[in-house]
PDB file of C-alpha atoms in Angstrom:
ATOM      1  CA  UNK O   1     110.361 120.536 104.247  1.00 74.00           C
ATOM      2  CA  UNK O   2     108.438 118.567 101.635  1.00 89.00           C
ATOM      3  CA  UNK O   3     105.752 116.298 103.030  1.00 96.00           C
ATOM      4  CA  UNK O   4     104.625 112.936 101.762  1.00 98.00           C
ATOM      5  CA  UNK O   5     101.187 111.363 101.729  1.00 98.00           C
ATOM      6  CA  UNK O   6     100.986 108.520 104.234  1.00 98.00           C
ATOM      7  CA  UNK O   7      99.374 106.092 101.846  1.00 98.00           C
ATOM      8  CA  UNK O   8      95.650 106.744 101.473  1.00 97.00           C
ATOM      9  CA  UNK O   9      95.262 107.708 105.148  1.00 97.00           C
ATOM     10  CA  UNK O  10      94.665 111.383 104.394  1.00 97.00           C
ATOM     11  CA  UNK O  11      97.691 112.229 106.546  1.00 98.00           C
ATOM     12  CA  UNK O  12     100.807 113.931 105.171  1.00 98.00           C
ATOM     13  CA  UNK O  13     104.098 113.917 107.038  1.00 98.00           C
ATOM     14  CA  UNK O  14     107.744 114.886 106.687  1.00 98.00           C
ATOM     15  CA  UNK O  15     109.869 111.845 105.712  1.00 98.00           C
ATOM     16  CA  UNK O  16     110.976 110.817 109.186  1.00 98.00           C
ATOM     17  CA  UNK O  17     109.078 109.415 112.180  1.00 98.00           C
ATOM     18  CA  UNK O  18     110.173 109.426 115.812  1.00 98.00           C
ATOM     19  CA  UNK O  19     110.150 106.053 117.531  1.00 98.00           C
ATOM     20  CA  UNK O  20     108.708 106.206 121.035  1.00 98.00           C
ATOM     21  CA  UNK O  21     109.953 102.771 122.056  1.00 96.00           C
ATOM     22  CA  UNK O  22     112.788 104.416 124.025  1.00 97.00           C
ATOM     23  CA  UNK O  23     110.496 106.698 126.061  1.00 98.00           C
ATOM     24  CA  UNK O  24     110.640 105.406 129.605  1.00 97.00           C
ATOM     25  CA  UNK O  25     113.361 102.926 128.654  1.00 95.00           C
ATOM     26  CA  UNK O  26     116.658 104.448 127.492  1.00 94.00           C
ATOM     27  CA  UNK O  27     115.197 107.978 127.634  1.00 96.00           C
ATOM     28  CA  UNK O  28     113.631 109.191 130.865  1.00 97.00           C
ATOM     29  CA  UNK O  29     110.673 111.571 130.867  1.00 98.00           C
ATOM     30  CA  UNK O  30     112.712 114.786 130.790  1.00 98.00           C
ATOM     31  CA  UNK O  31     114.889 113.514 127.948  1.00 98.00           C
ATOM     32  CA  UNK O  32     111.831 112.266 126.067  1.00 98.00           C
ATOM     33  CA  UNK O  33     110.222 115.703 126.353  1.00 98.00           C
ATOM     34  CA  UNK O  34     113.337 117.355 124.928  1.00 98.00           C
ATOM     35  CA  UNK O  35     113.453 114.856 122.049  1.00 98.00           C
ATOM     36  CA  UNK O  36     109.826 115.464 121.104  1.00 98.00           C
ATOM     37  CA  UNK O  37     110.287 119.236 121.413  1.00 98.00           C
ATOM     38  CA  UNK O  38     113.299 119.194 119.072  1.00 98.00           C
ATOM     39  CA  UNK O  39     111.614 116.846 116.590  1.00 98.00           C
ATOM     40  CA  UNK O  40     108.488 118.990 116.301  1.00 98.00           C
ATOM     41  CA  UNK O  41     110.509 122.225 116.169  1.00 97.00           C
ATOM     42  CA  UNK O  42     112.254 120.925 113.025  1.00 97.00           C
ATOM     43  CA  UNK O  43     108.952 120.378 111.226  1.00 97.00           C
ATOM     44  CA  UNK O  44     108.495 116.648 111.811  1.00 98.00           C
ATOM     45  CA  UNK O  45     105.228 115.315 113.229  1.00 98.00           C
ATOM     46  CA  UNK O  46     104.783 111.520 113.302  1.00 98.00           C
ATOM     47  CA  UNK O  47     105.489 109.910 116.683  1.00 98.00           C
ATOM     48  CA  UNK O  48     105.155 106.138 116.730  1.00 98.00           C
ATOM     49  CA  UNK O  49     104.607 104.141 119.913  1.00 98.00           C
ATOM     50  CA  UNK O  50     102.733 101.048 121.116  1.00 98.00           C
ATOM     51  CA  UNK O  51     100.752  99.959 124.144  1.00 98.00           C
ATOM     52  CA  UNK O  52     103.383  97.304 124.911  1.00 98.00           C
ATOM     53  CA  UNK O  53     106.293  99.776 125.291  1.00 97.00           C
ATOM     54  CA  UNK O  54     108.122  99.121 127.640  1.00 94.00           C
ATOM     55  CA  UNK O  55     106.707  95.990 129.268  1.00 96.00           C
ATOM     56  CA  UNK O  56     110.052  94.177 128.972  1.00 95.00           C
ATOM     57  CA  UNK O  57     111.553  96.221 131.812  1.00 96.00           C
ATOM     58  CA  UNK O  58     111.235  94.990 135.410  1.00 95.00           C
ATOM     59  CA  UNK O  59     108.370  96.767 137.124  1.00 95.00           C
ATOM     60  CA  UNK O  60     106.801  97.980 133.860  1.00 96.00           C
ATOM     61  CA  UNK O  61     103.347  96.880 132.746  1.00 95.00           C
ATOM     62  CA  UNK O  62     103.199  98.487 129.295  1.00 96.00           C
ATOM     63  CA  UNK O  63     101.932 101.920 128.361  1.00 97.00           C
ATOM     64  CA  UNK O  64     104.948 103.753 129.764  1.00 98.00           C
ATOM     65  CA  UNK O  65     105.812 105.336 126.412  1.00 98.00           C
ATOM     66  CA  UNK O  66     102.229 106.415 125.785  1.00 98.00           C
ATOM     67  CA  UNK O  67     102.041 107.986 129.240  1.00 98.00           C
ATOM     68  CA  UNK O  68     105.148 110.058 128.582  1.00 98.00           C
ATOM     69  CA  UNK O  69     103.703 111.313 125.298  1.00 98.00           C
ATOM     70  CA  UNK O  70     100.480 112.136 127.130  1.00 98.00           C
ATOM     71  CA  UNK O  71     102.440 114.003 129.788  1.00 98.00           C
ATOM     72  CA  UNK O  72     104.212 115.970 127.030  1.00 98.00           C
ATOM     73  CA  UNK O  73     100.837 116.994 125.620  1.00 98.00           C
ATOM     74  CA  UNK O  74      99.542 117.929 129.068  1.00 97.00           C
ATOM     75  CA  UNK O  75     102.661 120.010 129.723  1.00 97.00           C
ATOM     76  CA  UNK O  76     101.794 122.143 126.712  1.00 95.00           C
ATOM     77  CA  UNK O  77     102.731 120.163 123.627  1.00 94.00           C
ATOM     78  CA  UNK O  78     100.512 121.086 120.704  1.00 95.00           C
ATOM     79  CA  UNK O  79      98.227 118.229 119.673  1.00 97.00           C
ATOM     80  CA  UNK O  80      97.791 119.766 116.227  1.00 97.00           C
ATOM     81  CA  UNK O  81     101.563 119.724 115.683  1.00 97.00           C
ATOM     82  CA  UNK O  82     101.895 115.951 115.981  1.00 98.00           C
ATOM     83  CA  UNK O  83     100.489 112.827 114.424  1.00 98.00           C
ATOM     84  CA  UNK O  84     100.218 110.093 117.051  1.00 98.00           C
ATOM     85  CA  UNK O  85     100.573 106.479 115.980  1.00 98.00           C
ATOM     86  CA  UNK O  86     100.234 103.577 118.368  1.00 98.00           C
ATOM     87  CA  UNK O  87      99.755  99.831 118.119  1.00 98.00           C
ATOM     88  CA  UNK O  88      97.763  96.961 119.578  1.00 98.00           C
ATOM     89  CA  UNK O  89      98.121  93.197 119.613  1.00 98.00           C
ATOM     90  CA  UNK O  90     101.302  92.293 121.470  1.00 98.00           C
ATOM     91  CA  UNK O  91     101.085  90.469 124.787  1.00 97.00           C
ATOM     92  CA  UNK O  92     100.124  92.939 127.516  1.00 97.00           C
ATOM     93  CA  UNK O  93     100.147  90.195 130.167  1.00 95.00           C
ATOM     94  CA  UNK O  94      97.150  90.809 132.449  1.00 93.00           C
ATOM     95  CA  UNK O  95      95.552  93.130 129.868  1.00 95.00           C
ATOM     96  CA  UNK O  96      95.559  90.426 127.178  1.00 97.00           C
ATOM     97  CA  UNK O  97      96.781  90.245 123.609  1.00 98.00           C
ATOM     98  CA  UNK O  98      95.681  89.685 120.028  1.00 98.00           C
ATOM     99  CA  UNK O  99      93.311  91.316 117.576  1.00 98.00           C
ATOM    100  CA  UNK O 100      89.878  90.287 118.765  1.00 98.00           C
ATOM    101  CA  UNK O 101      87.095  92.853 118.728  1.00 98.00           C
ATOM    102  CA  UNK O 102      87.055  93.017 122.510  1.00 98.00           C
ATOM    103  CA  UNK O 103      90.799  93.414 122.908  1.00 98.00           C
ATOM    104  CA  UNK O 104      91.143  96.077 120.196  1.00 98.00           C
ATOM    105  CA  UNK O 105      88.259  98.094 121.645  1.00 98.00           C
ATOM    106  CA  UNK O 106      89.533  97.937 125.216  1.00 98.00           C
ATOM    107  CA  UNK O 107      93.130  98.598 124.190  1.00 98.00           C
ATOM    108  CA  UNK O 108      92.204 101.647 122.129  1.00 98.00           C
ATOM    109  CA  UNK O 109      90.394 103.162 125.110  1.00 98.00           C
ATOM    110  CA  UNK O 110      93.407 102.484 127.343  1.00 98.00           C
ATOM    111  CA  UNK O 111      95.798 104.052 124.812  1.00 98.00           C
ATOM    112  CA  UNK O 112      93.589 107.126 124.481  1.00 98.00           C
ATOM    113  CA  UNK O 113      93.604 107.567 128.268  1.00 98.00           C
ATOM    114  CA  UNK O 114      97.374 107.209 128.522  1.00 98.00           C
ATOM    115  CA  UNK O 115      97.986 109.553 125.593  1.00 98.00           C
ATOM    116  CA  UNK O 116      95.541 112.091 126.987  1.00 98.00           C
ATOM    117  CA  UNK O 117      93.869 112.656 123.647  1.00 98.00           C
ATOM    118  CA  UNK O 118      90.456 111.934 122.149  1.00 97.00           C
ATOM    119  CA  UNK O 119      91.764 110.493 118.884  1.00 98.00           C
ATOM    120  CA  UNK O 120      94.677 108.467 117.522  1.00 98.00           C
ATOM    121  CA  UNK O 121      95.908 109.474 114.090  1.00 98.00           C
ATOM    122  CA  UNK O 122      97.157 106.014 113.126  1.00 98.00           C
ATOM    123  CA  UNK O 123      96.123 102.849 114.991  1.00 99.00           C
ATOM    124  CA  UNK O 124      98.042  99.760 113.949  1.00 98.00           C
ATOM    125  CA  UNK O 125      97.833  96.017 114.374  1.00 98.00           C
ATOM    126  CA  UNK O 126     101.241  95.373 115.944  1.00 98.00           C
ATOM    127  CA  UNK O 127     101.370  91.754 114.835  1.00 98.00           C
ATOM    128  CA  UNK O 128      99.143  89.471 112.800  1.00 98.00           C
ATOM    129  CA  UNK O 129      96.698  87.286 114.735  1.00 98.00           C
ATOM    130  CA  UNK O 130      95.529  84.293 112.741  1.00 97.00           C
ATOM    131  CA  UNK O 131      93.385  83.049 115.638  1.00 98.00           C
ATOM    132  CA  UNK O 132      90.838  85.789 114.936  1.00 98.00           C
ATOM    133  CA  UNK O 133      88.914  86.175 111.646  1.00 98.00           C
ATOM    134  CA  UNK O 134      90.206  89.139 109.681  1.00 98.00           C
ATOM    135  CA  UNK O 135      86.641  90.370 109.301  1.00 98.00           C
ATOM    136  CA  UNK O 136      86.347  90.680 113.086  1.00 98.00           C
ATOM    137  CA  UNK O 137      89.623  92.574 113.351  1.00 98.00           C
ATOM    138  CA  UNK O 138      88.789  94.971 110.544  1.00 98.00           C
ATOM    139  CA  UNK O 139      85.290  95.566 111.905  1.00 98.00           C
ATOM    140  CA  UNK O 140      86.757  96.507 115.284  1.00 98.00           C
ATOM    141  CA  UNK O 141      89.066  99.029 113.631  1.00 98.00           C
ATOM    142  CA  UNK O 142      86.154 100.318 111.519  1.00 98.00           C
ATOM    143  CA  UNK O 143      84.037 101.005 114.619  1.00 98.00           C
ATOM    144  CA  UNK O 144      86.860 103.074 116.111  1.00 98.00           C
ATOM    145  CA  UNK O 145      87.123 105.120 112.904  1.00 98.00           C
ATOM    146  CA  UNK O 146      83.352 105.628 112.812  1.00 98.00           C
ATOM    147  CA  UNK O 147      83.425 106.828 116.418  1.00 98.00           C
ATOM    148  CA  UNK O 148      86.107 109.403 115.585  1.00 98.00           C
ATOM    149  CA  UNK O 149      88.596 107.779 117.949  1.00 98.00           C
ATOM    150  CA  UNK O 150      90.950 106.732 115.144  1.00 98.00           C
ATOM    151  CA  UNK O 151      91.721 108.537 111.881  1.00 98.00           C
ATOM    152  CA  UNK O 152      93.426 105.728 109.961  1.00 98.00           C
ATOM    153  CA  UNK O 153      94.457 102.115 110.503  1.00 98.00           C
ATOM    154  CA  UNK O 154      97.608 100.250 109.625  1.00 98.00           C
ATOM    155  CA  UNK O 155      99.475  96.993 110.129  1.00 98.00           C
ATOM    156  CA  UNK O 156     102.906  95.921 111.286  1.00 98.00           C
ATOM    157  CA  UNK O 157     104.736  92.626 110.750  1.00 97.00           C
ATOM    158  CA  UNK O 158     102.265  91.292 108.179  1.00 98.00           C
ATOM    159  CA  UNK O 159     103.297  89.038 105.310  1.00 98.00           C
ATOM    160  CA  UNK O 160     102.222  89.893 101.765  1.00 98.00           C
ATOM    161  CA  UNK O 161      99.535  87.158 101.639  1.00 98.00           C
ATOM    162  CA  UNK O 162      97.999  88.153 104.964  1.00 98.00           C
ATOM    163  CA  UNK O 163      98.077  91.859 104.140  1.00 98.00           C
ATOM    164  CA  UNK O 164      96.341  91.095 100.835  1.00 98.00           C
ATOM    165  CA  UNK O 165      93.711  89.056 102.722  1.00 98.00           C
ATOM    166  CA  UNK O 166      93.137  91.921 105.141  1.00 98.00           C
ATOM    167  CA  UNK O 167      92.662  94.377 102.284  1.00 98.00           C
ATOM    168  CA  UNK O 168      90.197  92.010 100.636  1.00 98.00           C
ATOM    169  CA  UNK O 169      88.275  91.514 103.882  1.00 97.00           C
ATOM    170  CA  UNK O 170      87.949  95.275 104.331  1.00 98.00           C
ATOM    171  CA  UNK O 171      86.870  95.758 100.741  1.00 97.00           C
ATOM    172  CA  UNK O 172      84.210  93.059 100.937  1.00 97.00           C
ATOM    173  CA  UNK O 173      82.608  94.669 103.989  1.00 97.00           C
ATOM    174  CA  UNK O 174      83.245  98.303 103.134  1.00 97.00           C
ATOM    175  CA  UNK O 175      85.455  98.811 106.186  1.00 98.00           C
ATOM    176  CA  UNK O 176      88.377 101.263 106.304  1.00 98.00           C
ATOM    177  CA  UNK O 177      91.381  99.317 105.111  1.00 98.00           C
ATOM    178  CA  UNK O 178      94.971  99.239 106.239  1.00 98.00           C
ATOM    179  CA  UNK O 179      96.498 102.309 104.570  1.00 98.00           C
ATOM    180  CA  UNK O 180      99.919 102.004 106.241  1.00 98.00           C
ATOM    181  CA  UNK O 181     102.393  99.168 106.759  1.00 98.00           C
ATOM    182  CA  UNK O 182     105.162  99.149 109.349  1.00 98.00           C
ATOM    183  CA  UNK O 183     107.696  96.491 108.298  1.00 98.00           C
ATOM    184  CA  UNK O 184     111.152  95.528 109.556  1.00 98.00           C
ATOM    185  CA  UNK O 185     113.317  97.074 106.819  1.00 98.00           C
ATOM    186  CA  UNK O 186     116.776  98.575 106.633  1.00 98.00           C
ATOM    187  CA  UNK O 187     120.029  98.353 104.666  1.00 97.00           C
ATOM    188  CA  UNK O 188     121.177  95.365 106.693  1.00 96.00           C
ATOM    189  CA  UNK O 189     117.888  93.488 106.424  1.00 96.00           C
ATOM    190  CA  UNK O 190     116.086  93.898 103.119  1.00 97.00           C
ATOM    191  CA  UNK O 191     114.563  90.466 102.552  1.00 96.00           C
ATOM    192  CA  UNK O 192     111.572  90.835 104.881  1.00 96.00           C
ATOM    193  CA  UNK O 193     110.108  93.702 102.845  1.00 98.00           C
ATOM    194  CA  UNK O 194     111.500  93.733  99.327  1.00 98.00           C
ATOM    195  CA  UNK O 195     109.704  91.566  96.821  1.00 98.00           C
ATOM    196  CA  UNK O 196     106.036  90.666  97.125  1.00 98.00           C
ATOM    197  CA  UNK O 197     105.330  92.842 100.167  1.00 98.00           C
ATOM    198  CA  UNK O 198     106.878  95.972  98.661  1.00 98.00           C
ATOM    199  CA  UNK O 199     105.111  95.382  95.354  1.00 98.00           C
ATOM    200  CA  UNK O 200     101.775  94.971  97.134  1.00 98.00           C
ATOM    201  CA  UNK O 201     102.280  98.254  98.983  1.00 98.00           C
ATOM    202  CA  UNK O 202     103.153 100.054  95.759  1.00 98.00           C
ATOM    203  CA  UNK O 203     100.193  98.575  93.926  1.00 98.00           C
ATOM    204  CA  UNK O 204      97.708  99.348  96.698  1.00 98.00           C
ATOM    205  CA  UNK O 205      99.192 102.773  97.595  1.00 98.00           C
ATOM    206  CA  UNK O 206      99.990 101.743 101.150  1.00 98.00           C
ATOM    207  CA  UNK O 207     102.297 104.084 103.027  1.00 98.00           C
ATOM    208  CA  UNK O 208     105.388 102.388 104.445  1.00 98.00           C
ATOM    209  CA  UNK O 209     107.027 103.438 107.726  1.00 98.00           C
ATOM    210  CA  UNK O 210     109.843 100.928 108.378  1.00 98.00           C
ATOM    211  CA  UNK O 211     110.966 100.170 111.916  1.00 98.00           C
ATOM    212  CA  UNK O 212     114.516  99.146 112.903  1.00 96.00           C
ATOM    213  CA  UNK O 213     115.565 101.713 110.287  1.00 97.00           C
ATOM    214  CA  UNK O 214     119.074 101.807 111.773  1.00 96.00           C
ATOM    215  CA  UNK O 215     119.183  98.097 112.648  1.00 94.00           C
ATOM    216  CA  UNK O 216     119.007  98.840 116.390  1.00 89.00           C
ATOM    217  CA  UNK O 217     121.934 101.250 116.055  1.00 91.00           C
ATOM    218  CA  UNK O 218     124.240  99.027 114.010  1.00 94.00           C
ATOM    219  CA  UNK O 219     123.942 101.265 110.933  1.00 96.00           C
ATOM    220  CA  UNK O 220     125.157 104.277 112.906  1.00 94.00           C
ATOM    221  CA  UNK O 221     128.597 102.640 112.824  1.00 91.00           C
ATOM    222  CA  UNK O 222     129.107 102.747 116.572  1.00 90.00           C
ATOM    223  CA  UNK O 223     129.185  98.946 116.918  1.00 84.00           C
ATOM    224  CA  UNK O 224     132.065  97.334 115.029  1.00 88.00           C
ATOM    225  CA  UNK O 225     133.404  94.681 117.405  1.00 83.00           C
ATOM    226  CA  UNK O 226     131.864  92.545 120.172  1.00 81.00           C
ATOM    227  CA  UNK O 227     133.282  94.640 122.986  1.00 77.00           C
ATOM    228  CA  UNK O 228     131.419  97.679 121.629  1.00 73.00           C
ATOM    229  CA  UNK O 229     128.224  95.942 122.772  1.00 77.00           C
ATOM    230  CA  UNK O 230     129.245  95.520 126.404  1.00 79.00           C
ATOM    231  CA  UNK O 231     126.525  96.890 128.665  1.00 76.00           C
ATOM    232  CA  UNK O 232     124.375  98.156 125.783  1.00 78.00           C
ATOM    233  CA  UNK O 233     120.590  97.797 125.949  1.00 72.00           C
ATOM    234  CA  UNK O 234     120.365  96.445 122.403  1.00 73.00           C
ATOM    235  CA  UNK O 235     123.432  94.206 122.438  1.00 76.00           C
ATOM    236  CA  UNK O 236     121.451  91.044 121.731  1.00 76.00           C
ATOM    237  CA  UNK O 237     119.717  92.580 118.721  1.00 79.00           C
ATOM    238  CA  UNK O 238     122.865  94.069 117.200  1.00 83.00           C
ATOM    239  CA  UNK O 239     125.252  91.149 117.753  1.00 83.00           C
ATOM    240  CA  UNK O 240     124.182  89.118 114.721  1.00 84.00           C
ATOM    241  CA  UNK O 241     125.058  92.005 112.376  1.00 89.00           C
ATOM    242  CA  UNK O 242     128.719  91.844 113.420  1.00 88.00           C
ATOM    243  CA  UNK O 243     129.737  89.447 110.671  1.00 91.00           C
ATOM    244  CA  UNK O 244     131.844  89.966 107.508  1.00 92.00           C
ATOM    245  CA  UNK O 245     128.809  91.034 105.472  1.00 93.00           C
ATOM    246  CA  UNK O 246     127.747  93.624 108.059  1.00 93.00           C
ATOM    247  CA  UNK O 247     131.246  95.017 108.460  1.00 94.00           C
ATOM    248  CA  UNK O 248     131.729  95.228 104.694  1.00 95.00           C
ATOM    249  CA  UNK O 249     128.452  97.175 104.488  1.00 96.00           C
ATOM    250  CA  UNK O 250     129.666  99.617 107.140  1.00 96.00           C
ATOM    251  CA  UNK O 251     132.945 100.077 105.250  1.00 96.00           C
ATOM    252  CA  UNK O 252     131.035 101.010 102.085  1.00 97.00           C
ATOM    253  CA  UNK O 253     128.808 103.382 104.053  1.00 97.00           C
ATOM    254  CA  UNK O 254     131.899 105.002 105.577  1.00 97.00           C
ATOM    255  CA  UNK O 255     133.251 105.786 102.104  1.00 97.00           C
ATOM    256  CA  UNK O 256     129.968 107.276 100.904  1.00 98.00           C
ATOM    257  CA  UNK O 257     129.527 109.284 104.097  1.00 98.00           C
ATOM    258  CA  UNK O 258     133.053 110.708 103.776  1.00 98.00           C
ATOM    259  CA  UNK O 259     132.479 111.686 100.152  1.00 97.00           C
ATOM    260  CA  UNK O 260     129.166 113.406 100.927  1.00 97.00           C
ATOM    261  CA  UNK O 261     130.184 114.973 104.237  1.00 97.00           C
ATOM    262  CA  UNK O 262     127.568 112.957 106.101  1.00 98.00           C
ATOM    263  CA  UNK O 263     127.393 110.346 108.850  1.00 98.00           C
ATOM    264  CA  UNK O 264     126.718 106.650 108.378  1.00 97.00           C
ATOM    265  CA  UNK O 265     123.344 107.018 110.107  1.00 98.00           C
ATOM    266  CA  UNK O 266     122.345 109.746 107.654  1.00 98.00           C
ATOM    267  CA  UNK O 267     123.426 107.581 104.720  1.00 98.00           C
ATOM    268  CA  UNK O 268     121.392 104.626 106.006  1.00 98.00           C
ATOM    269  CA  UNK O 269     118.257 106.729 106.456  1.00 98.00           C
ATOM    270  CA  UNK O 270     118.672 108.609 103.170  1.00 98.00           C
ATOM    271  CA  UNK O 271     118.853 105.227 101.401  1.00 98.00           C
ATOM    272  CA  UNK O 272     115.601 104.149 103.063  1.00 98.00           C
ATOM    273  CA  UNK O 273     113.865 107.426 102.249  1.00 98.00           C
ATOM    274  CA  UNK O 274     114.811 106.901  98.597  1.00 98.00           C
ATOM    275  CA  UNK O 275     113.304 103.402  98.369  1.00 98.00           C
ATOM    276  CA  UNK O 276     110.084 102.896  96.361  1.00 98.00           C
ATOM    277  CA  UNK O 277     107.005 103.032  98.543  1.00 97.00           C
ATOM    278  CA  UNK O 278     108.728 104.245 101.709  1.00 98.00           C
ATOM    279  CA  UNK O 279     107.050 107.279 103.269  1.00 98.00           C
ATOM    280  CA  UNK O 280     109.144 107.754 106.409  1.00 98.00           C
ATOM    281  CA  UNK O 281     111.575 105.559 108.357  1.00 98.00           C
ATOM    282  CA  UNK O 282     110.947 105.299 112.091  1.00 98.00           C
ATOM    283  CA  UNK O 283     114.017 106.150 114.155  1.00 97.00           C
ATOM    284  CA  UNK O 284     114.546 106.459 117.878  1.00 96.00           C
ATOM    285  CA  UNK O 285     117.135 108.413 119.814  1.00 96.00           C
ATOM    286  CA  UNK O 286     118.150 108.539 123.448  1.00 95.00           C
ATOM    287  CA  UNK O 287     119.892 111.917 123.291  1.00 96.00           C
ATOM    288  CA  UNK O 288     119.543 115.228 121.490  1.00 97.00           C
ATOM    289  CA  UNK O 289     122.917 114.675 119.800  1.00 96.00           C
ATOM    290  CA  UNK O 290     121.662 111.435 118.271  1.00 96.00           C
ATOM    291  CA  UNK O 291     118.423 113.091 117.187  1.00 97.00           C
ATOM    292  CA  UNK O 292     120.183 116.049 115.564  1.00 97.00           C
ATOM    293  CA  UNK O 293     122.248 113.631 113.486  1.00 97.00           C
ATOM    294  CA  UNK O 294     119.150 111.685 112.461  1.00 97.00           C
ATOM    295  CA  UNK O 295     117.062 114.752 111.578  1.00 98.00           C
ATOM    296  CA  UNK O 296     119.582 115.820 108.947  1.00 97.00           C
ATOM    297  CA  UNK O 297     119.005 112.658 106.907  1.00 98.00           C
ATOM    298  CA  UNK O 298     116.026 113.865 104.812  1.00 97.00           C
ATOM    299  CA  UNK O 299     118.256 116.660 103.470  1.00 96.00           C
ATOM    300  CA  UNK O 300     120.894 114.204 102.243  1.00 97.00           C
ATOM    301  CA  UNK O 301     120.392 113.349  98.574  1.00 94.00           C
ATOM    302  CA  UNK O 302     122.205 110.164  97.575  1.00 97.00           C
ATOM    303  CA  UNK O 303     123.326 110.157  93.963  1.00 96.00           C
ATOM    304  CA  UNK O 304     122.927 107.186  91.644  1.00 97.00           C
ATOM    305  CA  UNK O 305     126.445 105.927  92.308  1.00 96.00           C
ATOM    306  CA  UNK O 306     125.900 105.896  96.072  1.00 97.00           C
ATOM    307  CA  UNK O 307     122.558 104.137  95.781  1.00 97.00           C
ATOM    308  CA  UNK O 308     124.005 101.485  93.469  1.00 97.00           C
ATOM    309  CA  UNK O 309     126.978 100.855  95.746  1.00 97.00           C
ATOM    310  CA  UNK O 310     124.731 100.522  98.777  1.00 97.00           C
ATOM    311  CA  UNK O 311     122.416  98.159  96.925  1.00 96.00           C
ATOM    312  CA  UNK O 312     125.329  95.900  95.990  1.00 96.00           C
ATOM    313  CA  UNK O 313     126.915  96.002  99.451  1.00 95.00           C
ATOM    314  CA  UNK O 314     123.667  95.135 101.217  1.00 95.00           C
ATOM    315  CA  UNK O 315     122.526  92.169  99.136  1.00 85.00           C
TER     316      UNK O 315
END
């Protein structure tokens, strides 16, 4: 499988990343192990998680996903076969939040312990923090890189102006800069990334690993009416896509999938993989069947007609 450079990070990956947000949430430890095993066996390597996963569940305090990945490594998973990406900045309740020097340093050490590794391949600011000077944030990341605890740094949920400011702050001080961006981007929601943010990433050679690549499952086609959401973990996130525009988009995807002998999920991910600047969409799965479907997407080549139709249907 062809690999792509992850921006200027020095890391190259196959064009799909595994989202660890479900580990310890909709996928228990045994299922999570099987998902990681299958993902790595197919030649993929980037596993994305965050310290805050899955603090939203009763009884959880954050770090559950990282602990499961660490347990997978301890069980015998090869560290050299995976690239581990995690994030810092979201509210960890008693453990704090934000992008201060102290919080980044302490959070990195906690993530390393939970992951059971001595380095993180990609450490990302999970959310912008305008209460802390960018110079302080970037210095904290730089110290982790210098110490060999982090290979590369990235950002998630940054606007184009703030990402540009962060790059300038790093450049002025000679700190390692954000080489990766993790934006909210998919066929059903293009506005948050396309435009100034995408152009900045292209211009600065920043690798892009979009999250919500399948719009919380909506773009798989399994949710088409309100009752399909009953009892589902992501019902609140998916519900707002169930409007005429979203259903028309699914109808167009159905036609393209039928013509190409693919699934709607594969079409959605193949479209993302084909977008300028995108290195690898991040996708999560709660079962091996879901993952097998997803892992076929990099092999699906959308022709010009399909790409044009999807562009028009998703505007």
